[in-house]
CSV table of C-alpha atoms and ligand atoms in Angstrom, one decimal:
chain,number,residue,atom,x,y,z
E,1,UNK,CA,13.8,14.1,54.6
E,2,UNK,CA,10.0,13.5,54.5
E,3,UNK,CA,8.6,11.0,52.0
E,4,UNK,CA,7.6,12.5,48.7
E,5,UNK,CA,4.0,13.3,48.3
E,6,UNK,CA,2.2,11.9,45.3
E,7,UNK,CA,0.6,14.0,42.7
E,8,UNK,CA,-2.0,12.9,40.1
E,9,UNK,CA,-3.1,15.3,37.3
E,10,UNK,CA,-6.1,14.4,35.2
E,11,UNK,CA,-6.2,16.7,32.1
E,12,UNK,CA,-9.2,17.3,29.8
E,13,UNK,CA,-9.4,19.3,26.6
E,14,UNK,CA,-6.7,20.8,24.5
E,15,UNK,CA,-2.9,20.5,24.1
E,16,UNK,CA,-2.4,23.6,26.1
E,17,UNK,CA,-3.8,21.7,29.1
E,18,UNK,CA,-1.4,18.8,28.5
E,19,UNK,CA,1.4,21.3,28.5
E,20,UNK,CA,0.1,23.1,31.6
E,21,UNK,CA,-0.1,19.8,33.4
E,22,UNK,CA,3.6,19.4,32.9
E,23,UNK,CA,4.1,23.0,34.1
E,24,UNK,CA,2.2,22.1,37.3
E,25,UNK,CA,4.3,19.0,37.8
E,26,UNK,CA,7.4,21.1,37.4
E,27,UNK,CA,6.1,23.8,39.8
E,28,UNK,CA,5.3,21.2,42.5
E,29,UNK,CA,8.5,19.1,42.1
E,30,UNK,CA,10.5,21.4,44.4
E,31,UNK,CA,7.7,21.1,47.0
E,32,UNK,CA,8.4,17.4,47.2
E,33,UNK,CA,5.7,16.1,44.9
E,34,UNK,CA,6.3,13.2,42.5
E,35,UNK,CA,3.8,12.3,39.8
E,36,UNK,CA,1.7,9.1,40.0
E,37,UNK,CA,-0.4,7.6,37.3
E,38,UNK,CA,-2.8,6.2,39.9
E,39,UNK,CA,-5.3,8.6,41.3
E,40,UNK,CA,-6.1,6.3,44.2
E,41,UNK,CA,-2.7,6.6,45.9
E,42,UNK,CA,-2.3,10.3,45.2
E,43,UNK,CA,-2.0,12.8,48.1
E,44,UNK,CA,-2.9,15.6,45.7
E,45,UNK,CA,-5.3,15.2,42.8
E,46,UNK,CA,-5.6,18.0,40.3
E,47,UNK,CA,-8.4,18.1,37.7
E,48,UNK,CA,-7.1,20.1,34.8
E,49,UNK,CA,-10.4,21.1,33.3
E,50,UNK,CA,-11.9,22.3,30.0
E,51,UNK,CA,-14.7,24.8,29.6
E,52,UNK,CA,-15.0,24.8,25.8
E,53,UNK,CA,-18.2,22.9,25.5
E,54,UNK,CA,-20.9,22.1,28.1
E,55,UNK,CA,-20.1,18.3,28.0
E,56,UNK,CA,-16.5,19.1,28.8
E,57,UNK,CA,-17.2,21.2,31.9
E,58,UNK,CA,-19.9,18.8,33.2
E,59,UNK,CA,-17.3,16.1,33.5
E,60,UNK,CA,-15.7,18.1,36.4
E,61,UNK,CA,-18.7,17.7,38.7
E,62,UNK,CA,-19.1,14.0,38.0
E,63,UNK,CA,-15.4,13.4,38.5
E,64,UNK,CA,-15.6,15.4,41.8
E,65,UNK,CA,-18.3,13.0,42.9
E,66,UNK,CA,-16.0,10.1,42.4
E,67,UNK,CA,-13.1,11.9,44.1
E,68,UNK,CA,-15.3,12.6,47.2
E,69,UNK,CA,-15.7,8.9,47.8
E,70,UNK,CA,-12.0,8.3,47.4
E,71,UNK,CA,-11.2,11.2,49.7
E,72,UNK,CA,-13.6,9.8,52.4
E,73,UNK,CA,-12.1,6.4,52.1
E,74,UNK,CA,-8.5,7.7,52.4
E,75,UNK,CA,-9.6,9.7,55.5
E,76,UNK,CA,-10.9,6.5,57.1
E,77,UNK,CA,-7.3,5.2,57.0
E,78,UNK,CA,-5.9,8.4,58.3
E,79,UNK,CA,-4.7,9.7,54.9
E,80,UNK,CA,-5.4,13.3,53.8
E,81,UNK,CA,-6.1,13.8,50.1
E,82,UNK,CA,-6.1,17.3,48.7
E,83,UNK,CA,-8.3,18.0,45.7
E,84,UNK,CA,-7.6,20.9,43.3
E,85,UNK,CA,-9.5,22.1,40.3
E,86,UNK,CA,-7.4,23.8,37.7
E,87,UNK,CA,-7.9,24.8,34.0
E,88,UNK,CA,-10.6,26.8,32.3
E,89,UNK,CA,-13.6,25.7,34.4
E,90,UNK,CA,-11.6,26.9,37.5
E,91,UNK,CA,-11.1,30.2,35.7
E,92,UNK,CA,-14.8,30.6,34.6
E,93,UNK,CA,-16.6,29.1,37.6
E,94,UNK,CA,-14.2,29.3,40.5
E,95,UNK,CA,-16.7,30.6,43.0
E,96,UNK,CA,-19.4,28.2,41.9
E,97,UNK,CA,-17.0,25.2,42.3
E,98,UNK,CA,-16.3,26.3,45.9
E,99,UNK,CA,-20.0,26.6,46.5
E,100,UNK,CA,-21.1,23.4,44.8
E,101,UNK,CA,-18.3,21.0,45.7
E,102,UNK,CA,-17.1,21.0,49.3
E,103,UNK,CA,-14.7,18.3,48.4
E,104,UNK,CA,-12.5,20.9,46.6
E,105,UNK,CA,-9.6,22.4,48.5
E,106,UNK,CA,-8.0,24.6,45.9
E,107,UNK,CA,-9.3,26.4,42.8
E,108,UNK,CA,-6.6,27.7,40.4
E,109,UNK,CA,-7.0,29.1,36.9
E,110,UNK,CA,-4.5,28.9,34.1
E,111,UNK,CA,-2.9,32.2,34.8
E,112,UNK,CA,-2.1,31.4,38.4
E,113,UNK,CA,-0.3,28.0,38.3
E,114,UNK,CA,2.9,29.6,39.7
E,115,UNK,CA,0.9,30.3,42.8
E,116,UNK,CA,0.1,26.6,43.4
E,117,UNK,CA,2.5,26.0,46.3
E,118,UNK,CA,1.1,29.1,48.1
E,119,UNK,CA,-2.4,28.0,47.4
E,120,UNK,CA,-1.8,24.5,48.8
E,121,UNK,CA,-0.1,26.0,51.9
E,122,UNK,CA,-3.1,28.4,52.4
E,123,UNK,CA,-5.6,25.5,51.9
E,124,UNK,CA,-3.7,23.6,54.6
E,125,UNK,CA,-3.9,26.5,57.0
E,126,UNK,CA,-7.4,27.8,56.4
E,127,UNK,CA,-9.2,24.9,54.7
E,128,UNK,CA,-9.7,26.1,51.2
E,129,UNK,CA,-8.0,28.5,48.8
E,130,UNK,CA,-9.1,30.2,45.6
E,131,UNK,CA,-6.7,31.9,43.2
E,132,UNK,CA,-8.7,35.1,42.9
E,133,UNK,CA,-7.3,36.0,46.3
E,134,UNK,CA,-4.0,36.6,44.6
E,135,UNK,CA,-3.2,39.6,42.5
E,136,UNK,CA,-3.1,38.9,38.8
E,137,UNK,CA,-0.3,41.4,38.1
E,138,UNK,CA,2.1,38.7,37.1
E,139,UNK,CA,-0.5,36.4,35.6
E,140,UNK,CA,1.4,35.5,32.5
E,141,UNK,CA,4.2,34.0,34.5
E,142,UNK,CA,5.2,32.0,31.5
E,143,UNK,CA,6.7,35.2,30.2
E,144,UNK,CA,9.2,35.1,33.1
E,145,UNK,CA,12.5,33.3,32.4
E,146,UNK,CA,12.0,29.6,32.8
E,147,UNK,CA,13.6,28.0,35.8
E,148,UNK,CA,16.2,25.4,34.9
E,149,UNK,CA,13.8,22.7,35.9
E,150,UNK,CA,10.8,24.2,34.2
E,151,UNK,CA,11.4,22.8,30.8
E,152,UNK,CA,12.1,19.1,31.0
E,153,UNK,CA,12.3,16.8,28.1
E,154,UNK,CA,9.9,13.9,28.3
E,155,UNK,CA,10.5,12.0,25.1
E,156,UNK,CA,11.1,12.7,21.5
E,157,UNK,CA,8.2,15.1,20.9
E,158,UNK,CA,7.4,18.2,23.0
E,159,UNK,CA,5.0,21.1,23.1
E,160,UNK,CA,6.3,24.6,23.6
E,161,UNK,CA,3.8,27.5,24.3
E,162,UNK,CA,4.5,30.5,22.1
E,163,UNK,CA,1.4,32.5,22.8
E,164,UNK,CA,-1.6,32.3,25.1
E,165,UNK,CA,-5.1,33.7,24.8
E,166,UNK,CA,-7.1,35.0,21.9
E,167,UNK,CA,-8.5,38.3,20.7
E,168,UNK,CA,-10.7,36.9,18.0
E,169,UNK,CA,-13.9,36.7,20.0
E,170,UNK,CA,-15.7,34.1,17.9
E,171,UNK,CA,-19.3,34.5,19.3
E,172,UNK,CA,-19.5,30.8,20.5
E,173,UNK,CA,-16.1,30.6,22.2
E,174,UNK,CA,-15.1,31.0,25.9
E,175,UNK,CA,-11.3,31.1,25.2
E,176,UNK,CA,-11.0,34.9,25.1
E,177,UNK,CA,-12.6,34.9,28.6
E,178,UNK,CA,-10.9,32.0,30.2
E,179,UNK,CA,-7.5,32.3,28.7
E,180,UNK,CA,-7.6,36.1,28.4
E,181,UNK,CA,-6.3,38.4,25.7
E,182,UNK,CA,-3.5,37.4,23.3
E,183,UNK,CA,0.0,37.6,24.6
E,184,UNK,CA,3.1,36.3,22.8
E,185,UNK,CA,6.4,35.2,24.4
E,186,UNK,CA,9.6,36.8,23.4
E,187,UNK,CA,11.5,34.9,20.7
E,188,UNK,CA,14.7,34.5,22.9
E,189,UNK,CA,12.7,32.6,25.6
E,190,UNK,CA,11.2,30.3,23.0
E,191,UNK,CA,14.6,29.6,21.5
E,192,UNK,CA,16.1,28.9,24.9
E,193,UNK,CA,13.3,26.4,25.6
E,194,UNK,CA,13.7,24.6,22.3
E,195,UNK,CA,17.5,24.5,22.6
E,196,UNK,CA,17.2,23.0,26.1
E,197,UNK,CA,14.7,20.4,24.9
E,198,UNK,CA,16.9,19.5,21.8
E,199,UNK,CA,19.9,19.0,24.1
E,200,UNK,CA,17.8,16.6,26.1
E,201,UNK,CA,16.8,14.4,23.1
E,202,UNK,CA,13.7,16.1,21.8
E,203,UNK,CA,13.5,15.9,18.0
E,204,UNK,CA,10.1,17.3,17.3
E,205,UNK,CA,8.6,20.6,18.6
E,206,UNK,CA,5.0,21.6,18.4
E,207,UNK,CA,4.5,25.3,19.0
E,208,UNK,CA,1.2,25.7,20.7
E,209,UNK,CA,-1.2,28.6,21.5
E,210,UNK,CA,-4.9,29.2,21.3
E,211,UNK,CA,-4.3,31.3,18.2
E,212,UNK,CA,-0.8,30.3,17.4
E,213,UNK,CA,-0.4,32.2,14.1
E,214,UNK,CA,-1.3,35.4,15.8
E,215,UNK,CA,2.1,35.1,17.3
E,216,UNK,CA,4.1,38.3,17.3
E,217,UNK,CA,6.7,37.9,20.0
E,218,UNK,CA,9.5,40.4,20.4
E,219,UNK,CA,12.5,39.3,18.3
E,220,UNK,CA,16.2,39.8,19.1
E,221,UNK,CA,16.1,42.7,16.7
E,222,UNK,CA,13.5,44.5,18.9
E,223,UNK,CA,10.8,44.0,16.3
E,224,UNK,CA,7.8,41.7,16.6
E,225,UNK,CA,8.4,38.4,14.7
E,226,UNK,CA,5.6,36.6,12.9
E,227,UNK,CA,5.2,32.8,13.3
E,228,UNK,CA,6.9,32.1,10.0
E,229,UNK,CA,10.0,33.9,11.0
E,230,UNK,CA,10.1,32.1,14.3
E,231,UNK,CA,9.8,28.7,12.5
E,232,UNK,CA,12.7,29.6,10.1
E,233,UNK,CA,14.8,30.4,13.2
E,234,UNK,CA,13.9,27.3,15.1
E,235,UNK,CA,14.6,25.0,12.1
E,236,UNK,CA,18.3,26.0,12.5
E,237,UNK,CA,18.6,24.5,16.0
E,238,UNK,CA,20.7,21.4,15.9
E,239,UNK,CA,18.7,18.2,16.8
E,240,UNK,CA,15.3,19.6,15.8
E,241,UNK,CA,14.1,17.6,12.8
E,242,UNK,CA,10.4,18.3,12.9
E,243,UNK,CA,8.4,21.4,13.6
E,244,UNK,CA,4.6,21.8,13.9
E,245,UNK,CA,2.2,24.5,15.2
E,246,UNK,CA,-1.3,24.5,16.5
E,247,UNK,CA,-4.0,26.0,16.5
E,248,UNK,CA,-4.3,28.5,13.6
E,249,UNK,CA,-6.9,31.0,12.6
E,250,UNK,CA,-7.5,31.5,8.9
E,251,UNK,CA,-7.4,35.2,9.3
E,252,UNK,CA,-3.8,35.2,10.6
E,253,UNK,CA,-2.2,33.1,7.8
E,254,UNK,CA,0.6,35.5,6.8
E,255,UNK,CA,2.9,35.1,3.8
E,256,UNK,CA,5.9,34.3,6.1
E,257,UNK,CA,4.0,31.2,7.3
E,258,UNK,CA,3.3,30.1,3.7
E,259,UNK,CA,7.0,30.7,2.9
E,260,UNK,CA,8.0,28.6,5.9
E,261,UNK,CA,6.0,25.6,4.4
E,262,UNK,CA,7.8,26.2,1.1
E,263,UNK,CA,11.3,26.6,2.5
E,264,UNK,CA,11.6,24.4,5.6
E,265,UNK,CA,11.8,20.6,5.2
E,266,UNK,CA,11.5,20.3,9.0
E,267,UNK,CA,8.1,22.0,9.0
E,268,UNK,CA,5.6,19.2,8.7
E,269,UNK,CA,3.1,19.5,5.9
E,270,UNK,CA,0.1,19.0,8.1
E,271,UNK,CA,-1.9,22.1,9.2
E,272,UNK,CA,-4.8,22.2,11.6
E,273,UNK,CA,-6.9,25.1,10.3
E,274,UNK,CA,-10.4,25.2,11.8
E,275,UNK,CA,-13.1,26.7,9.6
E,276,UNK,CA,-16.1,25.9,11.8
E,277,UNK,CA,-18.7,26.3,9.0
E,278,UNK,CA,-18.9,26.5,5.2
E,279,UNK,CA,-21.7,29.0,5.2
E,280,UNK,CA,-20.9,32.7,4.9
E,281,UNK,CA,-24.0,33.6,6.8
E,282,UNK,CA,-23.1,31.4,9.8
E,283,UNK,CA,-19.4,32.4,9.6
E,284,UNK,CA,-20.5,36.1,9.9
E,285,UNK,CA,-22.8,35.2,12.9
E,286,UNK,CA,-19.8,33.4,14.4
E,287,UNK,CA,-17.7,36.5,14.0
E,288,UNK,CA,-15.1,34.4,12.2
E,289,UNK,CA,-14.0,37.4,10.1
E,290,UNK,CA,-13.6,35.3,6.9
E,291,UNK,CA,-15.8,33.8,4.3
E,292,UNK,CA,-15.8,30.2,2.9
E,293,UNK,CA,-14.0,31.5,-0.2
E,294,UNK,CA,-11.4,33.3,1.8
E,295,UNK,CA,-10.7,30.0,3.5
E,296,UNK,CA,-10.5,28.2,0.1
E,297,UNK,CA,-8.0,30.7,-1.1
E,298,UNK,CA,-5.9,30.3,2.0
E,299,UNK,CA,-5.8,26.5,1.4
E,300,UNK,CA,-4.8,27.1,-2.2
E,301,UNK,CA,-1.9,29.3,-1.0
E,302,UNK,CA,-0.6,26.5,1.3
E,303,UNK,CA,-1.0,24.0,-1.5
E,304,UNK,CA,0.9,26.1,-4.0
E,305,UNK,CA,3.8,26.4,-1.6
E,306,UNK,CA,3.9,22.7,-0.6
E,307,UNK,CA,2.2,20.1,-2.7
E,308,UNK,CA,2.0,17.3,-0.2
E,309,UNK,CA,0.4,19.5,2.5
E,310,UNK,CA,-2.7,18.1,4.2
E,311,UNK,CA,-5.3,19.7,6.5
E,312,UNK,CA,-7.4,19.1,9.5
E,313,UNK,CA,-10.2,21.3,10.8
E,314,UNK,CA,-12.8,21.8,13.5
E,315,UNK,CA,-16.5,22.2,12.7
E,316,UNK,CA,-19.5,23.2,14.7
E,317,UNK,CA,-22.9,22.0,13.6
E,318,UNK,CA,-26.2,23.5,14.8
E,319,UNK,CA,-24.9,27.0,15.4
E,320,UNK,CA,-28.0,29.2,16.1
E,321,UNK,CA,-29.9,29.9,12.9
E,322,UNK,CA,-28.0,27.2,10.9
E,323,UNK,CA,-30.4,26.1,8.1
E,324,UNK,CA,-30.3,23.0,5.9
E,325,UNK,CA,-28.8,25.2,3.3
E,326,UNK,CA,-26.1,26.5,5.6
E,327,UNK,CA,-25.2,22.9,6.6
E,328,UNK,CA,-25.1,21.8,3.0
E,329,UNK,CA,-22.5,24.6,2.4
E,330,UNK,CA,-20.4,23.0,5.1
E,331,UNK,CA,-20.6,19.6,3.5
E,332,UNK,CA,-19.8,21.1,0.2
E,333,UNK,CA,-16.7,22.8,1.6
E,334,UNK,CA,-15.5,19.6,3.2
E,335,UNK,CA,-16.0,17.7,0.0
E,336,UNK,CA,-14.1,20.3,-1.9
E,337,UNK,CA,-11.1,20.7,0.5
E,338,UNK,CA,-10.6,17.0,1.3
E,339,UNK,CA,-9.3,16.6,4.9
E,340,UNK,CA,-6.9,14.2,6.4
E,341,UNK,CA,-9.1,14.3,9.5
E,342,UNK,CA,-11.3,16.8,11.4
E,343,UNK,CA,-13.1,17.3,14.7
E,344,UNK,CA,-16.8,18.1,14.6
E,345,UNK,CA,-19.0,19.2,17.5
E,346,UNK,CA,-22.6,20.1,18.2
E,347,UNK,CA,-23.0,23.7,19.1
E,348,UNK,CA,-23.0,24.2,22.9
E,349,UNK,CA,-24.1,27.5,24.3
E,350,UNK,CA,-21.5,28.8,26.7
E,351,UNK,CA,-22.5,31.3,29.4
E,352,UNK,CA,-21.2,34.8,28.8
E,353,UNK,CA,-20.6,34.4,25.1
E,354,UNK,CA,-22.7,36.4,22.6
E,355,UNK,CA,-24.0,33.3,20.8
E,356,UNK,CA,-25.5,32.1,24.1
E,357,UNK,CA,-28.1,34.9,23.8
E,358,UNK,CA,-28.9,34.1,20.1
E,359,UNK,CA,-32.4,32.9,19.4
E,360,UNK,CA,-33.2,30.3,16.7
E,361,UNK,CA,-31.6,27.3,18.5
E,362,UNK,CA,-31.3,24.3,16.2
E,363,UNK,CA,-33.3,21.3,17.5
E,364,UNK,CA,-31.1,18.6,19.1
E,365,UNK,CA,-32.4,15.9,16.7
E,366,UNK,CA,-31.4,18.1,13.8
E,367,UNK,CA,-28.0,18.7,15.3
E,368,UNK,CA,-27.5,14.9,15.9
E,369,UNK,CA,-28.4,14.2,12.3
E,370,UNK,CA,-26.1,16.8,10.9
E,371,UNK,CA,-23.2,15.8,13.1
E,372,UNK,CA,-23.6,12.1,12.0
E,373,UNK,CA,-23.6,13.2,8.3
E,374,UNK,CA,-20.6,15.4,8.7
E,375,UNK,CA,-18.6,12.8,10.6
E,376,UNK,CA,-19.4,10.2,8.1
E,377,UNK,CA,-18.0,12.4,5.3
E,378,UNK,CA,-14.9,13.3,7.4
E,379,UNK,CA,-14.4,9.6,8.3
E,380,UNK,CA,-14.5,8.6,4.7
E,381,UNK,CA,-11.9,11.2,3.8
E,382,UNK,CA,-9.7,10.3,6.7
E,383,UNK,CA,-9.8,6.6,5.9
E,384,UNK,CA,-9.1,7.3,2.2
E,385,UNK,CA,-6.1,9.5,3.3
E,386,UNK,CA,-4.8,6.7,5.5
E,387,UNK,CA,-5.3,4.0,2.9
E,388,UNK,CA,-3.4,6.0,0.3
E,389,UNK,CA,-0.3,5.4,2.5
E,390,UNK,CA,-0.4,1.6,2.0
E,391,UNK,CA,2.4,0.6,-0.3
E,392,UNK,CA,4.3,3.9,0.0
E,393,UNK,CA,7.5,4.5,1.8
E,394,UNK,CA,7.1,7.4,4.3
E,395,UNK,CA,9.4,9.0,6.9
E,396,UNK,CA,8.5,8.1,10.5
E,397,UNK,CA,9.9,9.8,13.6
E,398,UNK,CA,10.2,6.9,16.2
E,399,UNK,CA,9.0,7.8,19.6
E,400,UNK,CA,8.7,4.8,21.9
E,401,UNK,CA,8.3,1.0,22.3
E,402,UNK,CA,4.8,-0.1,21.3
E,403,UNK,CA,2.6,-2.2,23.3
E,404,UNK,CA,3.4,-5.3,21.2
E,405,UNK,CA,6.8,-6.6,22.3
E,406,UNK,CA,9.5,-5.9,19.7
E,407,UNK,CA,7.6,-3.1,18.0
E,408,UNK,CA,8.5,0.5,18.0
E,409,UNK,CA,5.9,3.2,17.2
E,410,UNK,CA,6.4,6.6,15.7
E,411,UNK,CA,4.5,9.1,13.6
E,412,UNK,CA,4.4,10.1,10.0
E,413,UNK,CA,4.4,13.7,8.9
E,414,UNK,CA,0.6,13.5,9.2
E,415,UNK,CA,0.7,12.3,12.8
E,416,UNK,CA,-0.5,8.8,11.7
E,417,UNK,CA,0.9,6.3,14.2
E,418,UNK,CA,3.3,3.8,12.4
E,419,UNK,CA,4.5,0.5,13.9
E,420,UNK,CA,7.6,-1.5,12.9
E,421,UNK,CA,9.6,-4.4,14.3
E,422,UNK,CA,12.9,-2.9,15.3
E,423,UNK,CA,15.3,-2.3,18.2
E,424,UNK,CA,14.8,0.6,20.6
E,425,UNK,CA,18.0,2.3,19.1
E,426,UNK,CA,15.8,3.8,16.4
E,427,UNK,CA,13.9,5.9,18.9
E,428,UNK,CA,14.6,9.6,18.2
E,429,UNK,CA,15.4,9.0,14.5
E,430,UNK,CA,13.4,9.7,11.4
E,431,UNK,CA,13.6,6.7,9.1
E,432,UNK,CA,11.8,5.6,5.9
E,433,UNK,CA,9.2,3.0,6.5
E,434,UNK,CA,7.5,0.9,3.8
E,435,UNK,CA,3.8,0.8,4.8
E,436,UNK,CA,2.2,-2.6,4.4
E,437,UNK,CA,-1.2,-2.3,6.0
E,438,UNK,CA,-3.6,-0.2,8.1
E,439,UNK,CA,-5.2,-1.4,11.3
E,440,UNK,CA,-7.9,1.0,12.3
E,441,UNK,CA,-5.9,4.3,12.5
E,442,UNK,CA,-2.5,2.7,12.8
E,443,UNK,CA,-0.1,2.0,10.0
E,444,UNK,CA,2.0,-1.2,10.0
E,445,UNK,CA,5.2,-1.5,8.0
E,446,UNK,CA,8.9,-2.3,7.9
E,447,UNK,CA,12.0,-0.2,7.9
E,448,UNK,CA,12.9,0.5,4.3
E,449,UNK,CA,16.3,-0.8,3.5
E,450,UNK,CA,17.1,2.1,1.2
E,451,UNK,CA,19.9,4.2,2.5
E,452,UNK,CA,18.9,7.2,4.6
E,453,UNK,CA,18.6,9.9,2.1
E,454,UNK,CA,16.4,12.7,3.3
E,455,UNK,CA,17.7,15.8,4.9
E,456,UNK,CA,15.5,14.9,7.9
E,457,UNK,CA,17.5,11.7,8.5
E,458,UNK,CA,20.9,13.3,8.0
E,459,UNK,CA,20.2,15.8,10.7
E,460,UNK,CA,18.6,13.2,13.0
E,461,UNK,CA,21.6,11.0,12.9
E,462,UNK,CA,24.0,13.9,13.3
E,463,UNK,CA,22.4,14.8,16.6
E,464,UNK,CA,23.2,13.2,19.9
E,465,UNK,CA,21.7,9.7,20.4
E,466,UNK,CA,18.5,9.4,22.3
E,467,UNK,CA,18.4,7.4,25.5
E,468,UNK,CA,15.8,4.7,25.1
E,469,UNK,CA,13.2,3.5,27.5
E,470,UNK,CA,9.7,4.5,28.6
I,1,LIG,N1,-19.8,24.7,21.0
I,1,LIG,C1,-19.4,23.7,20.2
I,1,LIG,N2,-18.1,23.7,19.8
I,1,LIG,C2,-17.3,24.7,20.2
I,1,LIG,N3,-15.9,24.9,20.0
I,1,LIG,C3,-15.6,26.0,20.6
I,1,LIG,N4,-16.6,26.5,21.3
I,1,LIG,C4,-17.7,25.7,21.0
I,1,LIG,C5,-19.0,25.7,21.4
I,1,LIG,N5,-19.5,26.7,22.2
I,1,LIG,C6,-15.1,24.0,19.1
I,1,LIG,C7,-14.6,24.8,17.9
I,1,LIG,C8,-13.2,25.0,18.3
I,1,LIG,C9,-12.9,23.7,19.1
I,1,LIG,C10,-11.7,23.7,19.9
I,1,LIG,O1,-14.0,23.5,19.8
I,1,LIG,O2,-14.8,24.0,16.8
I,1,LIG,O3,-12.3,25.1,17.1
I,2,LIG,FE1,-12.1,30.7,20.3
I,2,LIG,FE2,-10.4,30.0,18.3
I,2,LIG,FE3,-12.3,31.9,17.9
I,2,LIG,FE4,-10.2,32.4,19.5
I,2,LIG,S1,-10.1,32.0,17.3
I,2,LIG,S2,-12.3,32.9,19.9
I,2,LIG,S3,-9.8,30.4,20.5
I,2,LIG,S4,-12.6,29.7,18.3
C-alpha cells in the first residue's frame, strides 16, 4: 500500500465553507488522502475561498503567492505539491485564476466537489484541470444519498446542510450567482444524517444554508416541509439536545418557525437574522423585500413566542446612495432591537451584481466613520449582553478540553464560550454553570451543584456517553 497523501484545506468565509471542507476531506479519504493541519507538509493544498466581499476574494491571490514559494521549495527536494482553488472565487473567477496564477493545478466550484478525484487525476495527466470541463447535470450532488463515510461525526456539535443557494437576489450579493438557485434537500436525507451524527456522539446540530428558512424540502408525506416542521421532527431524534439554524432571511420567517421557538426546548433561543440596514430607502435599493418596520414586527413575533430569545444580525454600511439620515436609521434600529452581537461590513461592489452599477458611491472615509460608529454600538450591546450573564446559572453544552489544563469549554445557548474546571467526562453533556466572570468574550464559571433539572440535561444523560479526547 502506498503512503497516505497529506491534504490541507484552508477555508475562508461562511459556515457552508467549513462544512464543504469536511465534504472534500470525506470525498478524498477513499483516494488515500489524510488531513494535516500543517500546509507545509501537505501534498495537496486546497484554498476554500469566499467571494462575498472584495477583501475576501483578494486573500486568494496573496495566499497563492505564498503557496508558490512553498511549492517551489518542495519541488527542489523532489516533492510535488498540488494546489487547488475551491469555493466561490473558483466558481466566479475560475478562468481568471487559471490565467493569473500558474501555480494553481485545479479549480473547483462548490457544485463540483464530488468531481475532485477526477479533477486531480486529470491535472496529473494534463497539467491543469478546471471543473467547467465537467457537465453540471448532477451539480447538487449533496442531494444524492450520502455515502456511509460522507457524514462523519467530529465532536459534539455539527453542521448539516439543508438547502443551498438563494433566489433573493439582494442587489449587493454574489451568492445567487456563485451558489446558484435555491435547492432544498429531502427531509428523509436530512433525518438520516442527523440520526447518524447522533449515534456518533453529536449532541448539537446547526442546520445551515444560504437562506436556511427558505427550506422547503420534500417530506415523507410527499409535501414540502417548512423549516419549522423539520425542526419539530429533528427534535425527536434521541441524543439531539440542541438545534440551531443559520442564516435566515426576514421575508421567510413563517409561523411554523415561530412555533418551533415556542414549543421546542432543544431549539436554541438565538437567531441570526440579518437586516443589513435600518433605512427603508436603502432596503428597497438592496432589494431586501422588507421594510425596517416589517423587521421590527418579525422580531416581536419571535419575542412573543420565546421571551429569552436573542438576536444577531449583519449590516452593510455605505451602500450606494446611503445618506447620513439613512445611516441614522440603521443606528436607531440597532438601538431599538438590542443585539447580542452582529457583523458589520463596508459595502464592497461585487462584479456582476446590480449594485455594482449603481452611482452615488459613498466615500471611503465616510464608510470608515459609519462602520466605526456602528461597531461601537454593537460592541457595547454585546458586552452588556455578556455581562448580564455574570452571577447567573446557565446551561452549557460541553465540547472539548480547553487550552488551560483541567478546564473544559462549552457553549451557552447564545454561543458564548464558557469554561469550567472539570473532568473530560462532562463533554457531550448539557450542565448548569454558575457564571463568575467574563474574560473578553469568554465566560468563566463553575458547575452548579444543583441537581440536573432541565429537560435538556435529562435527554443528554439518557443518550450514549461521548468518547472524550481532542
Ligand atoms: N458588500 C459588503 N457586505 C456584503 N455582504 C454580502 N455582500 C456584501 C457586499 N457586496 C454581507 C451581508 C451578508 C454577509 C454574509 O455579508 O451583510 O449578510
Ligand atoms: Fe445574498 Fe442573503 Fe440576499 Fe440571498 S438573501 S442574495 S444570500 S444577502
